[in-house]
mmCIF file of C-alpha atoms and ligand atoms in Angstrom:
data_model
loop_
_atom_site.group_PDB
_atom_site.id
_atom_site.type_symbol
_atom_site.label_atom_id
_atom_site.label_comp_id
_atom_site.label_asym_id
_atom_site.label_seq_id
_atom_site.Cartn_x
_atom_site.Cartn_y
_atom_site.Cartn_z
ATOM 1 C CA UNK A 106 154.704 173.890 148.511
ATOM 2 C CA UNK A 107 153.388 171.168 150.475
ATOM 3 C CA UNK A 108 154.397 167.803 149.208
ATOM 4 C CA UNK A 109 151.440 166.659 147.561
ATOM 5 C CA UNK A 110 150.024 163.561 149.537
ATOM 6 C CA UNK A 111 151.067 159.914 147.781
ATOM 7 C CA UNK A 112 147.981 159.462 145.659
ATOM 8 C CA UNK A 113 145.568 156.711 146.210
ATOM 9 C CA UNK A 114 145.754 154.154 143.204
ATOM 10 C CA UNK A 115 142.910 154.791 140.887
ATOM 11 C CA UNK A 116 140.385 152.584 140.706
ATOM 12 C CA UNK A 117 139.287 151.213 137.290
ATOM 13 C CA UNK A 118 135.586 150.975 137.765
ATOM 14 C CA UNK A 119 135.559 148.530 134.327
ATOM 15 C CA UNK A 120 137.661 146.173 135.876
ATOM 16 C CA UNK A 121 135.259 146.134 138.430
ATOM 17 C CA UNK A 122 132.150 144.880 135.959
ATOM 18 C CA UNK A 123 134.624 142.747 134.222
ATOM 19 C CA UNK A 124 135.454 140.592 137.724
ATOM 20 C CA UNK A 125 131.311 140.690 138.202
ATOM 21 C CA UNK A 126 130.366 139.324 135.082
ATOM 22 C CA UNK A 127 133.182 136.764 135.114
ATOM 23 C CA UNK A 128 132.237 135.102 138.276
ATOM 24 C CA UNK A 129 128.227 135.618 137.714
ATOM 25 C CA UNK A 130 128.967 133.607 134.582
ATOM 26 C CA UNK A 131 130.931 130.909 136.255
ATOM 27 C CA UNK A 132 128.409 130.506 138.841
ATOM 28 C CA UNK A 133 126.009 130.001 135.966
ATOM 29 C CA UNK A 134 127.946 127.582 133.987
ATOM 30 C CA UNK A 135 128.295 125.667 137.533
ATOM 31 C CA UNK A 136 124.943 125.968 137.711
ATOM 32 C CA UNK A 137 123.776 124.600 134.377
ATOM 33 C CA UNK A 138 126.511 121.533 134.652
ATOM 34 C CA UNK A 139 125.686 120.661 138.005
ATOM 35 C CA UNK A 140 121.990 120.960 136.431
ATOM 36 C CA UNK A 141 123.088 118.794 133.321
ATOM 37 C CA UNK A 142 124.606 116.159 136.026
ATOM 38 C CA UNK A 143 121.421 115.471 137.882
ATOM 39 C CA UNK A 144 119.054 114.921 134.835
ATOM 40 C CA UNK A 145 121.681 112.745 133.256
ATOM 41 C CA UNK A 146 121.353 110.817 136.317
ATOM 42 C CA UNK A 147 117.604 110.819 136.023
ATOM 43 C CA UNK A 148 117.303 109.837 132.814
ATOM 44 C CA UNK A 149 119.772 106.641 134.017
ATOM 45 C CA UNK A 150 117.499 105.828 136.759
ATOM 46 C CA UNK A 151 114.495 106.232 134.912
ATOM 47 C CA UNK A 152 115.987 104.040 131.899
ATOM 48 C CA UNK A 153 117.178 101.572 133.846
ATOM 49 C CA UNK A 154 113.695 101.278 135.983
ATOM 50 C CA UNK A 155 111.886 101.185 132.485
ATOM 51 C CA UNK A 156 114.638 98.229 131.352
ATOM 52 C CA UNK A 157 113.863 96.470 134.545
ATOM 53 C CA UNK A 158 110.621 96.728 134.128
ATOM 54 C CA UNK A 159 110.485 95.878 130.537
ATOM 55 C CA UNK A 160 112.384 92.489 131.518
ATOM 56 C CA UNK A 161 109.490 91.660 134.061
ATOM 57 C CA UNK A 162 107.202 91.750 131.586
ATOM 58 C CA UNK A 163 108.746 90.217 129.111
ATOM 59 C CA UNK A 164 109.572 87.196 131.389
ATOM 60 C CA UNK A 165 106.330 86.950 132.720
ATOM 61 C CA UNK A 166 104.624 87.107 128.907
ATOM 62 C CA UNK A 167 107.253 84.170 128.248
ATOM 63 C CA UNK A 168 105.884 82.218 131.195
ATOM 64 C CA UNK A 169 102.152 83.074 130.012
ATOM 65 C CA UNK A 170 102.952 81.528 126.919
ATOM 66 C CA UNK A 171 104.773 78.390 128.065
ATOM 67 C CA UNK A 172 101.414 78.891 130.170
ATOM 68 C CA UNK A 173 98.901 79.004 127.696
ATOM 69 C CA UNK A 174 101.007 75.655 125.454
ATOM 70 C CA UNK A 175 100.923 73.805 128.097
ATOM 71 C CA UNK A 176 97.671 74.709 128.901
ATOM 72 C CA UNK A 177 96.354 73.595 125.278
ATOM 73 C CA UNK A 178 98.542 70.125 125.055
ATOM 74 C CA UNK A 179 97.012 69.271 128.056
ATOM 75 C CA UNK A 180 93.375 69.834 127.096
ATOM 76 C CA UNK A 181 94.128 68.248 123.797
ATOM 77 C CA UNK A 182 95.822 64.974 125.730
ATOM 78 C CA UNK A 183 92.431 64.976 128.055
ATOM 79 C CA UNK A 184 90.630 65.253 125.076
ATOM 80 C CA UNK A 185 92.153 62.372 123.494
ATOM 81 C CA UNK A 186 91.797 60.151 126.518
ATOM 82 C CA UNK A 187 88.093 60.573 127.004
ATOM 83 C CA UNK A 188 85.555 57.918 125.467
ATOM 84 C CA UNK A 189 84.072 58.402 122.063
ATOM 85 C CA UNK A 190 80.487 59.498 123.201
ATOM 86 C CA UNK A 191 81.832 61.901 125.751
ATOM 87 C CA UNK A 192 84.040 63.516 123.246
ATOM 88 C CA UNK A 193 80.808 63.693 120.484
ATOM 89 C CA UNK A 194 78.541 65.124 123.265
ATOM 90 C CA UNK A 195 81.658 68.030 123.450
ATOM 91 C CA UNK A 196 81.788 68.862 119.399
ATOM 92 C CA UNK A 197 78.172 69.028 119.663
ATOM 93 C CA UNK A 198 78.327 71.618 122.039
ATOM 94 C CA UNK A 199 80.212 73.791 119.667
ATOM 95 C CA UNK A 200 78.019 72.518 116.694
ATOM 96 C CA UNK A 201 75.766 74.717 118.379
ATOM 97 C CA UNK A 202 77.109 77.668 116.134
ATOM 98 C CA UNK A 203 75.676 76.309 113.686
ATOM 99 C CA UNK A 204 72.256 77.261 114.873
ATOM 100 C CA UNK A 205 69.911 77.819 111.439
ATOM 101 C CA UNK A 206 67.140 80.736 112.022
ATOM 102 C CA UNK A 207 65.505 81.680 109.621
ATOM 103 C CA UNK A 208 61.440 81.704 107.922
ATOM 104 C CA UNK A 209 60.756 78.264 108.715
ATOM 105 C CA UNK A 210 62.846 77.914 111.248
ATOM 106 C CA UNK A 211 62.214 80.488 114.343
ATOM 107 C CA UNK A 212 64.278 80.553 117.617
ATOM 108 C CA UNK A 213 62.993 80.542 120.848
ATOM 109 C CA UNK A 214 62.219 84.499 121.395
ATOM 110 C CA UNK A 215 63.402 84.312 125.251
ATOM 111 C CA UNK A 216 66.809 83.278 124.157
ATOM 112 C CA UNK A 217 69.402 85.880 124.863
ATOM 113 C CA UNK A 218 72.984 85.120 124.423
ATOM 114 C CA UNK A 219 75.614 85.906 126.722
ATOM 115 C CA UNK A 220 76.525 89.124 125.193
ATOM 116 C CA UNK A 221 79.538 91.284 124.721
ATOM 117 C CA UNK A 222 80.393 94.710 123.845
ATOM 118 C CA UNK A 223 81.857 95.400 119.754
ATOM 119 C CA UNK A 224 81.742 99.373 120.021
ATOM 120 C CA UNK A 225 79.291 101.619 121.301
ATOM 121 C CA UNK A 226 75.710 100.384 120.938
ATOM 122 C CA UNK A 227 76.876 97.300 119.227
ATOM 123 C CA UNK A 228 76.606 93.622 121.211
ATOM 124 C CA UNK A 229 77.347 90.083 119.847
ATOM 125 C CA UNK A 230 77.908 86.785 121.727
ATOM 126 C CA UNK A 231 81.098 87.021 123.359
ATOM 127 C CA UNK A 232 82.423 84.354 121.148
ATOM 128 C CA UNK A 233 82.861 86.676 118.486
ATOM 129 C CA UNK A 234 82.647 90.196 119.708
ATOM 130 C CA UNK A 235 86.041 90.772 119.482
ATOM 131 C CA UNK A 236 86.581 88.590 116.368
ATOM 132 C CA UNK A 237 84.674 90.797 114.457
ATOM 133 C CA UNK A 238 86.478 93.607 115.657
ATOM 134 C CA UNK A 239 89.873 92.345 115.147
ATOM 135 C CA UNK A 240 88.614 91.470 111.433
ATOM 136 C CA UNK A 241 87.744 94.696 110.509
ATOM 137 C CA UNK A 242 91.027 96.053 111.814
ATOM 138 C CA UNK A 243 92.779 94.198 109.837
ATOM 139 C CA UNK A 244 90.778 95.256 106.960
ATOM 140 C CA UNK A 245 91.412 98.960 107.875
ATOM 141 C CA UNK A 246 94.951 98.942 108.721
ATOM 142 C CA UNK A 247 95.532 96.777 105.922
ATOM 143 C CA UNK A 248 94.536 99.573 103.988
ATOM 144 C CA UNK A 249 91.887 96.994 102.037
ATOM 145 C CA UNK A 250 88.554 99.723 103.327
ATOM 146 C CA UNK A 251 86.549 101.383 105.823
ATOM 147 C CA UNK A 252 84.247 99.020 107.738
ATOM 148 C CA UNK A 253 81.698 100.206 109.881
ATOM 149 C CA UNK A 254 79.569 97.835 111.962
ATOM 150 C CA UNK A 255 75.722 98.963 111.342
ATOM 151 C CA UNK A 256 73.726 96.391 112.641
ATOM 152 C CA UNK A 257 74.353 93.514 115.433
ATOM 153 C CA UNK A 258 72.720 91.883 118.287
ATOM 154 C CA UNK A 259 68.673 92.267 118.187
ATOM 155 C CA UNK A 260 66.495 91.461 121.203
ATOM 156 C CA UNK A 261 62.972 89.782 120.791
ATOM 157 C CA UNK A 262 61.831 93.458 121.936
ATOM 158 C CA UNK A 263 63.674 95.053 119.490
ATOM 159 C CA UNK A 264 62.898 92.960 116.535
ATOM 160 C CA UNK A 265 59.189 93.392 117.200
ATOM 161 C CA UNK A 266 59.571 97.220 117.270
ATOM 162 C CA UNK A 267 61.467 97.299 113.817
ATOM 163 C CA UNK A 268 58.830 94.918 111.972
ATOM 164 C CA UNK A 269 55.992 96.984 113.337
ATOM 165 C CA UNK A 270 57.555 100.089 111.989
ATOM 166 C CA UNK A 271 57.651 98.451 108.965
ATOM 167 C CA UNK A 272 54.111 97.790 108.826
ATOM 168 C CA UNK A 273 52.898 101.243 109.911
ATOM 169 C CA UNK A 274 54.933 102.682 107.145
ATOM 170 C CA UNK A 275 53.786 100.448 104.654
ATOM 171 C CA UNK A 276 50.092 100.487 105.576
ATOM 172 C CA UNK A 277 50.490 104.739 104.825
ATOM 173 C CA UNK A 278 52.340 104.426 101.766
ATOM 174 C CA UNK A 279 49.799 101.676 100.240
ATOM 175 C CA UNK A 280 46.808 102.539 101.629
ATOM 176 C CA UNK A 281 46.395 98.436 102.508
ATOM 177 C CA UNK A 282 45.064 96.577 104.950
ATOM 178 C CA UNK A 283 47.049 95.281 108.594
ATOM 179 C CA UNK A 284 46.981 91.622 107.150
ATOM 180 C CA UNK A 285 48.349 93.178 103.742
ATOM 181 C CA UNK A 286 51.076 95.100 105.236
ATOM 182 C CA UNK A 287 52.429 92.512 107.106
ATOM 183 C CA UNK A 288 53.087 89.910 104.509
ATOM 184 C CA UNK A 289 55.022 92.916 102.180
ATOM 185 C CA UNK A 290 56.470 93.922 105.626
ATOM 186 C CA UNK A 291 58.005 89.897 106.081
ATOM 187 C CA UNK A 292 59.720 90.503 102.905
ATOM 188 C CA UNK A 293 62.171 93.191 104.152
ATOM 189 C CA UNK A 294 62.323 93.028 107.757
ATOM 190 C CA UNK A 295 62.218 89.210 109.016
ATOM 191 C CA UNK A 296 59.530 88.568 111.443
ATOM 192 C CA UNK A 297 60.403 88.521 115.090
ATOM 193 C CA UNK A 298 61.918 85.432 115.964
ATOM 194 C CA UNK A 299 63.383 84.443 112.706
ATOM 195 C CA UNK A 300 66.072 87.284 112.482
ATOM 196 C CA UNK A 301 69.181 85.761 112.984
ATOM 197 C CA UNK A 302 70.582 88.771 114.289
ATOM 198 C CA UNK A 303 68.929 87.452 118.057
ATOM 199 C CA UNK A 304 71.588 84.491 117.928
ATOM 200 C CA UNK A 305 74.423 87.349 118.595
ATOM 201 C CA UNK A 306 76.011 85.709 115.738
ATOM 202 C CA UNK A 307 74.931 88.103 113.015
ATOM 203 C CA UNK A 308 76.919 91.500 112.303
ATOM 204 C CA UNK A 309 76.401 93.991 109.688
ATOM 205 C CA UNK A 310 78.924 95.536 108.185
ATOM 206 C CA UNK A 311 79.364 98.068 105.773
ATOM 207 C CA UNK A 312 82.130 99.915 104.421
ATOM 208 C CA UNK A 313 82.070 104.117 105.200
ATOM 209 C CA UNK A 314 82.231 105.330 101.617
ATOM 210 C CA UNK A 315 79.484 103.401 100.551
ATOM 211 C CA UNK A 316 76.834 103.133 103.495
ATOM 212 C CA UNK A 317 74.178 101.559 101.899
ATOM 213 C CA UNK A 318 72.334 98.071 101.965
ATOM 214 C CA UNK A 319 71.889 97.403 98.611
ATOM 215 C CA UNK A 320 73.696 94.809 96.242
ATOM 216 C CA UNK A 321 76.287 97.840 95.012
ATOM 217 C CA UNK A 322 77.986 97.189 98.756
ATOM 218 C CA UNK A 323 79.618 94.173 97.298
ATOM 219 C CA UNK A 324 81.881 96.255 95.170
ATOM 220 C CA UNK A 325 83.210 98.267 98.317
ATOM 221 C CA UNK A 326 86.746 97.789 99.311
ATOM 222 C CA UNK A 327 85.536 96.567 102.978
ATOM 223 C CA UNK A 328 83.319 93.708 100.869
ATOM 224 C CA UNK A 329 85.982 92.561 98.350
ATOM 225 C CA UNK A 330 88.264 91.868 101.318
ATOM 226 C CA UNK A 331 86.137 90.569 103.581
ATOM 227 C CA UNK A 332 84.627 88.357 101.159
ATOM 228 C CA UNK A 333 87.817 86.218 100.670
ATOM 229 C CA UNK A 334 88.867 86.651 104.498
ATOM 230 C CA UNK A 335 85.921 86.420 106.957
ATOM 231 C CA UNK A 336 86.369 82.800 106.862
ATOM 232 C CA UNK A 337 89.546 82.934 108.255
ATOM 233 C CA UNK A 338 88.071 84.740 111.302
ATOM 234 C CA UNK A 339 84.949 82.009 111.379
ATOM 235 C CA UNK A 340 82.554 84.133 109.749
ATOM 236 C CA UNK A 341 80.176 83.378 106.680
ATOM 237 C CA UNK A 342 78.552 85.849 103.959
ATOM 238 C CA UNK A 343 75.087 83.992 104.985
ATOM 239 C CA UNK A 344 72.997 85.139 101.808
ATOM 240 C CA UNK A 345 75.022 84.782 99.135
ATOM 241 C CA UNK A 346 73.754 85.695 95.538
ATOM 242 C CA UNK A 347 71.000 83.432 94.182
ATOM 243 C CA UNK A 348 70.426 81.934 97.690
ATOM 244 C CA UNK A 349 67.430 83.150 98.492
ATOM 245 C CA UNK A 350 64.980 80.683 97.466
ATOM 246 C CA UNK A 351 67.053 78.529 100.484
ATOM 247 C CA UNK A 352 67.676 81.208 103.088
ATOM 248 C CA UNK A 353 64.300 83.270 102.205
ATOM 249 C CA UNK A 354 66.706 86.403 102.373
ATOM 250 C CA UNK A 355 67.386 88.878 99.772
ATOM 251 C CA UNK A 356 70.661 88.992 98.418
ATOM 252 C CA UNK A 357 72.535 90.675 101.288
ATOM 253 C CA UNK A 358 76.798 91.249 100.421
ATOM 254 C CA UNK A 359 76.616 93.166 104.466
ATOM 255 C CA UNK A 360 75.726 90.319 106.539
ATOM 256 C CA UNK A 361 78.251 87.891 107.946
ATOM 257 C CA UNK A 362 77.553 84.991 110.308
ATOM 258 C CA UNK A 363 80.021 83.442 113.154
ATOM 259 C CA UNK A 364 80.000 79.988 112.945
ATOM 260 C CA UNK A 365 84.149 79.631 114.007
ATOM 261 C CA UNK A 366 87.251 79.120 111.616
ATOM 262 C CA UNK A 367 86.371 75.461 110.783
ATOM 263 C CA UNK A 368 83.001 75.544 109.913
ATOM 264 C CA UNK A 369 83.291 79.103 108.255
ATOM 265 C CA UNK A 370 86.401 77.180 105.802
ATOM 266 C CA UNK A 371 84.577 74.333 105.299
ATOM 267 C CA UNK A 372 80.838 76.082 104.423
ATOM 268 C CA UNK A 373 82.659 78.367 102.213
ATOM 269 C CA UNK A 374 84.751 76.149 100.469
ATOM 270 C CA UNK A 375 81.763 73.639 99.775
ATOM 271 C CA UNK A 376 79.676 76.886 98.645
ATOM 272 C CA UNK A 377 77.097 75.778 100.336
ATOM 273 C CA UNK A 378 74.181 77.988 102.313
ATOM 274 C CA UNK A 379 74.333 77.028 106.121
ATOM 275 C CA UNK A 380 70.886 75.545 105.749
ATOM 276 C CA UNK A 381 72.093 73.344 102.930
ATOM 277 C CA UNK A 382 75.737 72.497 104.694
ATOM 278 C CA UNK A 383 73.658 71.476 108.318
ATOM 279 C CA UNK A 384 71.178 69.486 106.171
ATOM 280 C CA UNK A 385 74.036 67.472 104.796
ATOM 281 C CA UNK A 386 75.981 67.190 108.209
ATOM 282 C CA UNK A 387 72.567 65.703 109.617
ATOM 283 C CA UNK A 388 72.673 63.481 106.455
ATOM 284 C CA UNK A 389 75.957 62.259 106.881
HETATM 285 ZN ZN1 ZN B 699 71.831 91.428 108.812
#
């Protein structure tokens, strides 16, 4: 019998796998740490870009406002040096907010103020665009109610279009003569020229869950609140209840007038109409 040949060792095909999987799953956990390393590393560059960053601005919004002191002290200082009738002919300029328009008292109908946007269709002098808009932020955010701007800048060509609307409706409805119509017509929609929403100064406002222009707005949140605060963001409620034998306006708890923070304290405080506060300035 032949010796049988030495046998080769057997081969364990499981070991085999075993090896595979071991080293495919180190190369993977390699893999995913070397993976891990780099984005760690990101992230630390892209923190430390954003801190940089952050640090520029903050140090240049520091400056701005060392800036923007400085800036005011100085004016103020000028201010004080220059001589008395220089220094009344600069308040007047900004007595010029307290433009009255009203019946009796028309504007010049090519007057257009510089004009800025408040949202969408909505323009006011750019003196108080944005104050109007940063007052009825507050009121929202503040949780007080929802105002909604309805009505702001006019132009003459506007204003002319809206009253004779007005009297083509009415003229239907009553069956009455042009010269008719237009006197009911000057009691609801002020005749062009005497609207002081073509001063830019004039905004609507109404709040959402009540949008209508009638004397129930005053009970709205957006009216309670802005009521007591629109002065402190230089606006008026310009007809006030049981005014309107002085302003020649209905009752209107919507309308609010810029005339800036001091004026707006002081009117409101005196509970005066603007036509009655001006008349006493002038009387001074
Ligand atoms: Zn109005």
């Amino acid at each position: 019998m032949k010796p049988s040949e030495p046998r080769a060792p057997r081969r364990e095909p499981g070991r085999e796998i075993q090896a595979a999987i071991i080293i495919l799953a180190a190369a993977l956990a390699c893999g995913f740490v070397i993976q891990m390393l780099l984005q760690l590393r990101a992230v630390g560059r892209e923190e430390r870009a954003a801190e940089s960053m952050m640090s520029g601005v903050l140090s240049e919004l520091h400056s701005l406002n060392a800036d923007e002191t400085a800036r005011r002290t100085e004016a103020a200082e000028r201010m004080a040096k220059l001589p008395e009738e220089k220094r009344q002919r600069l308040e007047d300029l900004h007595l010029e907010l307290l433009t009255v328009v009203n019946a009796w008292t028309p504007m010049d109908p090519d007057y257009v103020p510089e004009l800025a946007t408040v949202i969408e269709e909505y323009q006011l002098d750019a003196r108080c665009a944005s104050v109007v808009w940063e007052m009825m932020q507050d009121c929202r955010e503040g949780g007080f109610g929802y105002p909604m701007i309805c009505s702001a800048y006019r132009s003459q060509e506007f204003q002319v279009e809206l009253f004779e609307n007005k009297i083509d409706r009415i003229a239907m409805e009553k069956y009455c003569t042009r010269e008719e119509a237009i006197r009911l017509a000057s009691k609801e929609v002020a005749f062009p020229g005497t609207s002081e929403h073509q001063l830019g100064l004039a905004a609507d406002i109404i709040d959402e869950t009540y949008p209508y222009l009638n004397e129930h707005q005053e009970t709205t949140g957006t009216q309670v609140w802005l009521k007591e605060h629109a002065p402190d963001y230089g606006f008026i409620l310009r007809y006030p209840e049981g005014t309107s034998d002085i302003t020649g306006i209905i009752y209107e708890p919507w309308h609010y007038r810029y005339v800036g923070v001091k004026f707006a304290k002081e009117i409101t405080k005196s509970g005066m109409t603007l036509e009655e506060y001006v008349a006493w300035r002038r009387g001074r």
